[in-house]
């Protein structure tokens, strides 16, 4: 009887732990979306002051490195609070926020890699749309400012 009770507790623990892990991933994905929208609002504030142009950063700036758009002394100082970074404890492993803009400062995108389920890329684009890029199995930094949505 004791072995049966231990086995039941082990099964319940395993199910509970896997549900908890999945919930943590979903929670971090929601935070990523929220952070990118916070940057989007900051970009719109920036553009309202600069005559409709956005920061012109051709190479990928990324939040973990504090470079490009996300630099503490960068273009969004005064427009965003705290410069949010990826909520994953050990961000490195491909999880980061990226910003890319064209030379005109009109076309841009923000991007984050999502954890929930299969690896997907979430983008916020200058076209005013946002969402998960369909069929995006690999989380990589954007090669250009072209919106995948």
N, CA, C and O atoms as a DFTB+ gen file, in Angstrom:
596 C
 N C O
     1  1       0.820      -1.197       0.000
     2  2       0.000       0.000       0.000
     3  2       0.859       1.255       0.000
     4  3       0.541       2.241      -0.665
     5  1       1.927       1.207       0.736
     6  2       2.821       2.362       0.797
     7  2       3.453       2.632      -0.567
     8  3       3.597       3.787      -0.969
     9  1       3.830       1.565      -1.279
    10  2       4.414       1.731      -2.611
    11  2       3.402       2.325      -3.584
    12  3       3.763       3.153      -4.421
    13  1       2.160       1.918      -3.484
    14  2       1.111       2.466      -4.352
    15  2       0.932       3.955      -4.066
    16  3       0.812       4.756      -4.994
    17  1       0.915       4.324      -2.805
    18  2       0.766       5.730      -2.423
    19  2       1.948       6.554      -2.942
    20  3       1.755       7.664      -3.439
    21  1       3.142       6.033      -2.833
    22  2       4.338       6.734      -3.325
    23  2       4.277       6.881      -4.843
    24  3       4.619       7.934      -5.381
    25  1       3.844       5.830      -5.529
    26  2       3.732       5.883      -6.987
    27  2       2.709       6.937      -7.414
    28  3       2.948       7.681      -8.365
    29  1       1.581       7.004      -6.723
    30  2       0.544       7.998      -7.045
    31  2       1.079       9.411      -6.817
    32  3       0.858      10.299      -7.641
    33  1       1.772       9.620      -5.719
    34  2       2.350      10.935      -5.431
    35  2       3.381      11.304      -6.502
    36  3       3.444      12.461      -6.920
    37  1       4.179      10.352      -6.947
    38  2       5.185      10.609      -7.981
    39  2       4.522      11.020      -9.298
    40  3       4.980      11.952      -9.958
    41  1       3.460      10.335      -9.675
    42  2       2.742      10.668     -10.916
    43  2       2.143      12.069     -10.821
    44  3       2.275      12.863     -11.752
    45  1       1.495      12.375      -9.718
    46  2       0.892      13.697      -9.528
    47  2       1.970      14.786      -9.557
    48  3       1.766      15.844     -10.153
    49  1       3.097      14.535      -8.925
    50  2       4.204      15.506      -8.918
    51  2       4.728      15.760     -10.319
    52  3       4.988      16.906     -10.684
    53  1       4.885      14.711     -11.104
    54  2       5.386      14.843     -12.472
    55  2       4.433      15.668     -13.324
    56  3       4.865      16.552     -14.063
    57  1       3.155      15.389     -13.225
    58  2       2.155      16.139     -13.987
    59  2       2.144      17.603     -13.547
    60  3       2.092      18.509     -14.379
    61  1       2.194      17.820     -12.261
    62  2       2.190      19.190     -11.737
    63  2       3.407      19.979     -12.168
    64  3       3.295      21.153     -12.518
    65  1       4.570      19.346     -12.147
    66  2       5.805      20.029     -12.535
    67  2       5.794      20.401     -14.009
    68  3       6.211      21.501     -14.369
    69  1       5.324      19.505     -14.863
    70  2       5.296      19.820     -16.301
    71  2       4.299      20.935     -16.593
    72  3       4.550      21.768     -17.464
    73  1       3.185      20.965     -15.889
    74  2       2.216      22.051     -16.062
    75  2       2.800      23.375     -15.601
    76  3       2.587      24.411     -16.232
    77  1       3.533      23.338     -14.505
    78  2       4.159      24.538     -13.965
    79  2       5.192      25.097     -14.941
    80  3       5.254      26.308     -15.154
    81  1       5.998      24.225     -15.532
    82  2       7.017      24.651     -16.496
    83  2       6.367      25.279     -17.715
    84  3       6.827      26.316     -18.193
    85  1       5.309      24.671     -18.226
    86  2       4.599      25.226     -19.385
    87  2       3.991      26.586     -19.051
    88  3       4.004      27.495     -19.881
    89  1       3.467      26.725     -17.855
    90  2       2.886      28.007     -17.435
    91  2       3.961      29.087     -17.341
    92  3       3.711      30.239     -17.696
    93  1       5.145      28.732     -16.871
    94  2       6.246      29.692     -16.807
    95  2       6.626      30.166     -18.202
    96  3       6.854      31.359     -18.402
    97  1       6.699      29.263     -19.162
    98  2       7.042      29.636     -20.537
    99  2       5.992      30.574     -21.120
   100  3       6.330      31.582     -21.741
   101  1       4.721      30.243     -20.921
   102  2       3.644      31.108     -21.426
   103  2       3.724      32.489     -20.789
   104  3       3.527      33.503     -21.459
   105  1       4.011      32.521     -19.512
   106  2       4.124      33.786     -18.797
   107  2       5.265      34.638     -19.363
   108  3       5.102      35.842     -19.556
   109  1       6.399      34.025     -19.625
   110  2       7.524      34.777     -20.200
   111  2       7.197      35.261     -21.605
   112  3       7.608      36.356     -21.989
   113  1       6.462      34.459     -22.383
   114  2       6.078      34.885     -23.729
   115  2       5.161      36.108     -23.684
   116  3       5.300      37.026     -24.492
   117  1       4.231      36.113     -22.742
   118  2       3.345      37.276     -22.581
   119  2       4.159      38.504     -22.193
   120  3       3.904      39.604     -22.682
   121  1       5.122      38.316     -21.326
   122  2       5.995      39.435     -20.923
   123  2       6.782      39.965     -22.118
   124  3       6.942      41.177     -22.265
   125  1       7.276      39.066     -22.976
   126  2       8.015      39.488     -24.172
   127  2       7.136      40.357     -25.070
   128  3       7.570      41.402     -25.555
   129  1       5.906      39.916     -25.284
   130  2       4.988      40.695     -26.114
   131  2       4.735      42.067     -25.500
   132  3       4.724      43.076     -26.205
   133  1       4.533      42.100     -24.205
   134  2       4.310      43.363     -23.505
   135  2       5.521      44.288     -23.623
   136  3       5.372      45.485     -23.866
   137  1       6.704      43.734     -23.451
   138  2       7.929      44.537     -23.561
   139  2       8.080      45.129     -24.954
   140  3       8.417      46.306     -25.088
   141  1       7.835      44.330     -26.000
   142  2       7.969      44.845     -27.362
   143  2       6.954      45.948     -27.627
   144  3       7.256      46.919     -28.320
   145  1       5.761      45.802     -27.080
   146  2       4.767      46.865     -27.263
   147  2       5.166      48.123     -26.492
   148  3       4.853      49.235     -26.917
   149  1       5.847      47.954     -25.372
   150  2       6.365      49.117     -24.640
   151  2       7.406      49.839     -25.498
   152  3       7.418      51.068     -25.555
   153  1       8.271      49.083     -26.158
   154  2       9.244      49.694     -27.067
   155  2       8.543      50.350     -28.258
   156  3       8.971      51.403     -28.732
   157  1       7.472      49.729     -28.736
   158  2       6.728      50.309     -29.861
   159  2       6.174      51.687     -29.481
   160  3       6.270      52.633     -30.262
   161  1       5.602      51.794     -28.296
   162  2       5.082      53.076     -27.820
   163  2       6.218      54.093     -27.715
   164  3       6.050      55.253     -28.091
   165  1       7.366      53.665     -27.208
   166  2       8.525      54.557     -27.111
   167  2       8.975      55.016     -28.497
   168  3       9.328      56.181     -28.680
   169  1       8.963      54.106     -29.474
   170  2       9.338      54.482     -30.836
   171  2       8.372      55.508     -31.418
   172  3       8.790      56.441     -32.103
   173  1       7.082      55.335     -31.146
   174  2       6.090      56.289     -31.645
   175  2       6.282      57.665     -31.002
   176  3       6.144      58.689     -31.671
   177  1       6.598      57.688     -29.714
   178  2       6.888      58.967     -29.044
   179  2       8.118      59.610     -29.673
   180  3       8.127      60.813     -29.933
   181  1       9.150      58.815     -29.918
   182  2      10.374      59.303     -30.545
   183  2      10.047      59.915     -31.914
   184  3      10.498      61.015     -32.234
   185  1       9.257      59.188     -32.716
   186  2       8.917      59.653     -34.059
   187  2       8.088      60.934     -34.024
   188  3       8.199      61.771     -34.919
   189  1       7.263      61.087     -32.998
   190  2       6.441      62.299     -32.919
   191  2       7.294      63.541     -32.684
   192  3       6.884      64.654     -33.014
   193  1       8.476      63.346     -32.115
   194  2       9.387      64.466     -31.850
   195  2      10.333      64.705     -33.027
   196  3      10.798      65.826     -33.234
   197  1      10.617      63.657     -33.795
   198  2      11.611      63.757     -34.873
   199  2      10.987      63.878     -36.264
   200  3      11.650      63.604     -37.265
   201  1       9.744      64.279     -36.332
   202  2       9.102      64.463     -37.633
   203  2       8.725      63.187     -38.346
   204  3       8.691      63.152     -39.576
   205  1       8.445      62.154     -37.607
   206  2       7.964      60.910     -38.204
   207  2       9.032      59.893     -38.547
   208  3       8.728      58.862     -39.146
   209  1      10.268      60.156     -38.185
   210  2      11.315      59.160     -38.451
   211  2      11.680      58.435     -37.155
   212  3      11.552      58.974     -36.056
   213  1      12.129      57.219     -37.322
   214  2      12.508      56.357     -36.198
   215  2      14.026      56.239     -36.154
   216  3      14.690      56.603     -37.125
   217  1      14.595      55.745     -35.062
   218  2      16.048      55.589     -34.999
   219  2      16.558      54.737     -36.158
   220  3      16.034      53.653     -36.419
   221  1      17.574      55.229     -36.846
   222  2      18.132      54.538     -38.019
   223  2      19.269      53.641     -37.569
   224  3      20.409      54.085     -37.427
   225  1      18.948      52.374     -37.344
   226  2      19.946      51.412     -36.898
   227  2      19.880      50.229     -37.848
   228  3      18.936      49.441     -37.799
   229  1      20.875      50.102     -38.710
   230  2      20.851      49.060     -39.730
   231  2      21.247      47.697     -39.170
   232  3      20.691      46.674     -39.568
   233  1      22.203      47.686     -38.251
   234  2      22.617      46.415     -37.669
   235  2      21.689      46.091     -36.507
   236  3      21.031      46.980     -35.965
   237  1      21.636      44.831     -36.127
   238  2      20.771      44.431     -35.022
   239  2      21.266      45.014     -33.710
   240  3      22.386      44.745     -33.276
   241  1      20.412      45.816     -33.085
   242  2      20.686      46.198     -31.709
   243  2      19.994      45.153     -30.857
   244  3      18.893      44.727     -31.206
   245  1      20.583      44.725     -29.764
   246  2      19.862      43.771     -28.940
   247  2      19.877      44.193     -27.486
   248  3      20.822      44.820     -27.008
   249  1      18.804      43.832     -26.792
   250  2      18.569      44.294     -25.424
   251  2      19.563      43.716     -24.429
   252  3      20.013      44.430     -23.533
   253  1      19.919      42.442     -24.562
   254  2      20.820      41.818     -23.587
   255  2      22.183      42.492     -23.598
   256  3      22.814      42.660     -22.555
   257  1      22.628      42.875     -24.786
   258  2      23.929      43.520     -24.895
   259  2      23.840      45.014     -24.600
   260  3      24.867      45.676     -24.454
   261  1      22.614      45.554     -24.512
   262  2      22.445      46.979     -24.276
   263  2      23.006      47.795     -25.424
   264  3      23.628      48.836     -25.212
   265  1      22.783      47.312     -26.660
   266  2      23.342      47.995     -27.820
   267  2      22.242      48.540     -28.717
   268  3      21.072      48.182     -28.578
   269  1      22.634      49.411     -29.636
   270  2      21.700      49.981     -30.593
   271  2      20.568      50.719     -29.911
   272  3      20.798      51.557     -29.039
   273  1      19.361      50.412     -30.303
   274  2      18.166      51.049     -29.755
   275  2      18.088      50.885     -28.247
   276  3      17.558      51.751     -27.552
   277  1      18.611      49.785     -27.741
   278  2      18.463      49.440     -26.332
   279  2      19.592      49.972     -25.452
   280  3      19.633      49.680     -24.257
   281  1      20.494      50.737     -26.020
   282  2      21.613      51.269     -25.247
   283  2      21.107      52.274     -24.214
   284  3      20.266      53.115     -24.531
   285  1      21.606      52.197     -22.992
   286  2      21.165      53.134     -21.950
   287  2      21.386      54.598     -22.324
   288  3      20.699      55.477     -21.804
   289  1      22.335      54.869     -23.217
   290  2      22.547      56.242     -23.679
   291  2      22.085      56.375     -25.125
   292  3      22.496      57.300     -25.825
   293  1      21.231      55.454     -25.580
   294  2      20.778      55.424     -26.968
   295  2      19.616      56.355     -27.237
   296  3      19.273      57.196     -26.406
   297  1      19.013      56.201     -28.405
   298  2      17.981      57.135     -28.859
   299  2      16.680      57.135     -28.052
   300  3      15.930      58.109     -28.112
   301  1      16.398      56.087     -27.314
   302  2      15.115      56.034     -26.594
   303  2      15.192      56.513     -25.148
   304  3      14.227      56.368     -24.397
   305  1      16.318      57.075     -24.754
   306  2      16.420      57.621     -23.396
   307  2      15.332      58.685     -23.239
   308  3      15.207      59.591     -24.063
   309  1      14.564      58.560     -22.188
   310  2      13.472      59.497     -21.949
   311  2      12.143      59.055     -22.543
   312  3      11.100      59.632     -22.233
   313  1      12.175      58.033     -23.396
   314  2      10.945      57.536     -24.012
   315  2      10.512      56.185     -23.459
   316  3       9.344      55.815     -23.585
   317  1      11.429      55.445     -22.849
   318  2      11.122      54.138     -22.284
   319  2      11.735      54.060     -20.889
   320  3      12.808      54.605     -20.632
   321  1      11.038      53.378     -20.011
   322  2      11.517      53.254     -18.635
   323  2      12.163      51.898     -18.420
   324  3      11.542      50.863     -18.663
   325  1      13.391      51.900     -17.971
   326  2      14.047      50.666     -17.543
   327  2      14.613      49.770     -18.608
   328  3      15.269      48.785     -18.267
   329  1      14.401      50.047     -19.893
   330  2      14.917      49.212     -20.972
   331  2      14.730      47.722     -20.676
   332  3      15.696      47.032     -20.352
   333  1      13.488      47.218     -20.786
   334  2      13.215      45.812     -20.477
   335  2      14.059      44.858     -21.321
   336  3      14.336      45.123     -22.491
   337  1      14.455      43.765     -20.719
   338  2      15.179      42.714     -21.431
   339  2      14.405      41.410     -21.281
   340  3      13.440      41.328     -20.520
   341  1      14.835      40.411     -22.005
   342  2      14.142      39.131     -21.998
   343  2      14.018      38.589     -20.570
   344  3      14.979      38.640     -19.803
   345  1      12.837      38.071     -20.211
   346  2      12.619      37.595     -18.840
   347  2      13.262      36.253     -18.513
   348  3      13.251      35.829     -17.358
   349  1      13.809      35.597     -19.493
   350  2      14.425      34.290     -19.228
   351  2      15.657      34.488     -18.356
   352  3      16.466      35.372     -18.636
   353  1      15.818      33.691     -17.310
   354  2      16.927      33.890     -16.377
   355  2      18.305      33.925     -17.040
   356  3      19.132      34.771     -16.699
   357  1      18.558      33.023     -17.975
   358  2      19.844      33.017     -18.679
   359  2      19.573      33.394     -20.121
   360  3      19.584      32.536     -21.005
   361  1      19.327      34.683     -20.365
   362  2      18.875      35.133     -21.679
   363  2      19.749      34.591     -22.812
   364  3      19.192      33.860     -23.631
   365  1      20.955      34.840     -22.949
   366  2      21.824      34.305     -23.993
   367  2      21.176      33.396     -25.003
   368  3      20.652      33.918     -25.986
   369  1      21.160      32.169     -24.868
   370  2      20.642      31.090     -25.710
   371  2      19.624      31.483     -26.771
   372  3      18.621      30.788     -26.933
   373  1      19.844      32.568     -27.495
   374  2      18.963      32.941     -28.590
   375  2      17.750      33.746     -28.175
   376  3      17.001      34.204     -29.038
   377  1      17.529      33.933     -26.887
   378  2      16.375      34.703     -26.448
   379  2      16.817      36.132     -26.180
   380  3      17.613      36.392     -25.277
   381  1      16.300      37.037     -26.961
   382  2      16.645      38.438     -26.815
   383  2      15.630      39.257     -27.597
   384  3      14.791      38.707     -28.311
   385  1      15.712      40.569     -27.457
   386  2      14.887      41.489     -28.235
   387  2      15.784      42.142     -29.266
   388  3      16.921      42.509     -28.970
   389  1      15.271      42.286     -30.473
   390  2      16.040      42.890     -31.542
   391  2      15.251      44.031     -32.175
   392  3      14.022      44.004     -32.232
   393  1      15.985      45.033     -32.649
   394  2      15.409      46.153     -33.392
   395  2      16.212      46.313     -34.667
   396  3      17.440      46.227     -34.665
   397  1      15.510      46.541     -35.731
   398  2      16.156      46.736     -37.031
   399  2      15.398      47.827     -37.763
   400  3      14.167      47.818     -37.755
   401  1      16.086      48.763     -38.395
   402  2      15.447      49.825     -39.169
   403  2      16.195      50.014     -40.483
   404  3      17.373      49.680     -40.603
   405  1      15.479      50.561     -41.470
   406  2      16.139      50.838     -42.741
   407  2      16.826      52.201     -42.677
   408  3      16.746      52.901     -41.667
   409  1      17.494      52.565     -43.754
   410  2      18.277      53.806     -43.786
   411  2      17.397      55.050     -43.768
   412  3      17.874      56.130     -43.419
   413  1      16.129      54.926     -44.135
   414  2      15.245      56.098     -44.163
   415  2      14.693      56.420     -42.777
   416  3      14.253      57.542     -42.529
   417  1      14.716      55.446     -41.880
   418  2      14.141      55.649     -40.557
   419  2      12.631      55.571     -40.561
   420  3      11.979      56.077     -39.647
   421  1      12.063      54.937     -41.586
   422  2      10.601      54.819     -41.682
   423  2      10.152      53.376     -41.500
   424  3       9.110      53.131     -40.892
   425  1      10.904      52.428     -42.007
   426  2      10.561      51.007     -41.907
   427  2      11.405      50.379     -40.798
   428  3      12.630      50.502     -40.793
   429  1      10.743      49.711     -39.867
   430  2      11.454      49.088     -38.742
   431  2      10.706      47.856     -38.261
   432  3       9.550      47.632     -38.621
   433  1      11.385      47.060     -37.439
   434  2      10.718      45.955     -36.762
   435  2      11.399      45.676     -35.436
   436  3      12.597      45.901     -35.262
   437  1      10.602      45.183     -34.512
   438  2      11.069      44.687     -33.212
   439  2      10.799      43.198     -33.219
   440  3       9.804      42.752     -33.791
   441  1      11.662      42.427     -32.598
   442  2      11.507      40.975     -32.642
   443  2      11.943      40.330     -31.340
   444  3      12.884      40.782     -30.688
   445  1      11.246      39.268     -30.974
   446  2      11.610      38.450     -29.816
   447  2      11.354      36.988     -30.147
   448  3      10.453      36.663     -30.921
   449  1      12.154      36.113     -29.555
   450  2      11.948      34.677     -29.713
   451  2      11.044      34.192     -28.584
   452  3      11.235      34.556     -27.423
   453  1      10.066      33.375     -28.931
   454  2       9.103      32.860     -27.970
   455  2       9.495      31.453     -27.540
   456  3      10.145      30.727     -28.293
   457  1       9.103      31.072     -26.337
   458  2       9.424      29.742     -25.805
   459  2       8.281      28.756     -25.930
   460  3       8.514      27.581     -26.213
   461  1       7.069      29.196     -25.728
   462  2       5.927      28.295     -25.649
   463  2       5.794      27.421     -26.878
   464  3       5.803      27.924     -28.001
   465  1       5.671      26.124     -26.682
   466  2       5.557      25.194     -27.805
   467  2       6.849      25.172     -28.592
   468  3       7.938      25.149     -28.020
   469  1       6.721      25.179     -29.922
   470  2       7.923      25.219     -30.753
   471  2       8.463      26.649     -30.798
   472  3       7.723      27.606     -30.574
   473  1       9.719      26.781     -31.080
   474  2      10.328      28.112     -31.133
   475  2       9.656      28.933     -32.230
   476  3       9.558      28.488     -33.374
   477  1       9.203      30.111     -31.886
   478  2       8.545      30.993     -32.834
   479  2       9.098      32.395     -32.656
   480  3       9.657      32.731     -31.612
   481  1       8.935      33.203     -33.685
   482  2       9.394      34.580     -33.640
   483  2       8.179      35.500     -33.560
   484  3       7.255      35.397     -34.367
   485  1       8.192      36.394     -32.583
   486  2       7.134      37.394     -32.437
   487  2       7.694      38.716     -32.934
   488  3       8.774      39.135     -32.516
   489  1       6.954      39.381     -33.832
   490  2       7.404      40.653     -34.369
   491  2       6.355      41.747     -34.166
   492  3       5.149      41.497     -34.175
   493  1       6.858      42.959     -33.984
   494  2       6.050      44.179     -34.016
   495  2       6.648      44.988     -35.146
   496  3       7.849      45.262     -35.143
   497  1       5.826      45.379     -36.119
   498  2       6.336      46.019     -37.331
   499  2       5.851      47.459     -37.467
   500  3       4.838      47.856     -36.891
   501  1       6.607      48.224     -38.248
   502  2       6.243      49.613     -38.495
   503  2       4.929      49.722     -39.268
   504  3       4.327      50.795     -39.301
   505  1       4.478      48.642     -39.884
   506  2       3.200      48.641     -40.592
   507  2       2.023      48.714     -39.618
   508  3       0.870      48.826     -40.032
   509  1       2.328      48.649     -38.318
   510  2       1.270      48.703     -37.313
   511  2       0.688      47.347     -36.975
   512  3      -0.364      47.267     -36.343
   513  1       1.350      46.286     -37.383
   514  2       0.853      44.947     -37.074
   515  2       1.866      44.214     -36.195
   516  3       3.051      44.545     -36.163
   517  1       1.362      43.220     -35.493
   518  2       2.238      42.406     -34.665
   519  2       1.681      40.998     -34.603
   520  3       0.485      40.780     -34.793
   521  1       2.559      40.050     -34.338
   522  2       2.132      38.670     -34.208
   523  2       3.285      37.704     -34.393
   524  3       4.438      38.106     -34.550
   525  1       2.949      36.422     -34.373
   526  2       3.935      35.362     -34.544
   527  2       4.107      35.105     -36.033
   528  3       3.129      34.969     -36.768
   529  1       5.354      35.041     -36.467
   530  2       5.618      34.762     -37.876
   531  2       5.237      33.313     -38.143
   532  3       5.751      32.404     -37.491
   533  1       4.337      33.091     -39.100
   534  2       3.934      31.718     -39.399
   535  2       5.111      30.893     -39.923
   536  3       5.889      31.356     -40.757
   537  1       5.223      29.690     -39.426
   538  2       6.255      28.773     -39.897
   539  2       7.670      29.255     -39.622
   540  3       8.554      29.103     -40.465
   541  1       7.887      29.832     -38.456
   542  2       9.230      30.314     -38.110
   543  2       9.839      29.392     -37.056
   544  3       9.736      29.667     -35.861
   545  1      10.472      28.301     -37.489
   546  2      10.975      27.326     -36.530
   547  2      12.225      27.755     -35.779
   548  3      12.463      27.281     -34.668
   549  1      13.027      28.637     -36.356
   550  2      14.296      29.004     -35.733
   551  2      14.273      30.444     -35.237
   552  3      13.838      31.350     -35.948
   553  1      14.736      30.640     -34.034
   554  2      14.837      31.990     -33.488
   555  2      16.208      32.538     -33.826
   556  3      17.217      32.123     -33.255
   557  1      16.233      33.467     -34.753
   558  2      17.478      34.113     -35.151
   559  2      17.254      35.609     -35.225
   560  3      16.121      36.074     -35.358
   561  1      18.338      36.357     -35.138
   562  2      18.241      37.804     -35.287
   563  2      17.770      38.121     -36.710
   564  3      18.137      37.424     -37.656
   565  1      16.960      39.168     -36.860
   566  2      16.474      39.491     -38.206
   567  2      17.616      39.910     -39.125
   568  3      18.521      40.638     -38.717
   569  1      17.561      39.440     -40.374
   570  2      18.604      39.762     -41.349
   571  2      18.386      41.146     -41.942
   572  3      19.336      41.775     -42.408
   573  1      17.140      41.632     -41.929
   574  2      16.825      42.948     -42.449
   575  2      15.585      43.472     -41.740
   576  3      15.083      42.845     -40.808
   577  1      15.095      44.617     -42.182
   578  2      13.953      45.227     -41.510
   579  2      12.614      44.821     -42.110
   580  3      11.586      45.409     -41.772
   581  1      12.608      43.837     -42.985
   582  2      11.378      43.401     -43.639
   583  2      10.512      42.644     -42.634
   584  3      10.966      41.697     -41.991
   585  1       9.268      43.076     -42.513
   586  2       8.332      42.440     -41.592
   587  2       7.894      41.092     -42.146
   588  3       7.534      40.988     -43.319
   589  1       7.922      40.072     -41.321
   590  2       7.541      38.737     -41.759
   591  2       6.052      38.457     -41.676
   592  3       5.614      37.348     -41.980
   593  1       5.264      39.453     -41.265
   594  2       3.817      39.238     -41.110
   595  2       3.051      39.677     -42.336
   596  3       1.826      39.565     -42.371
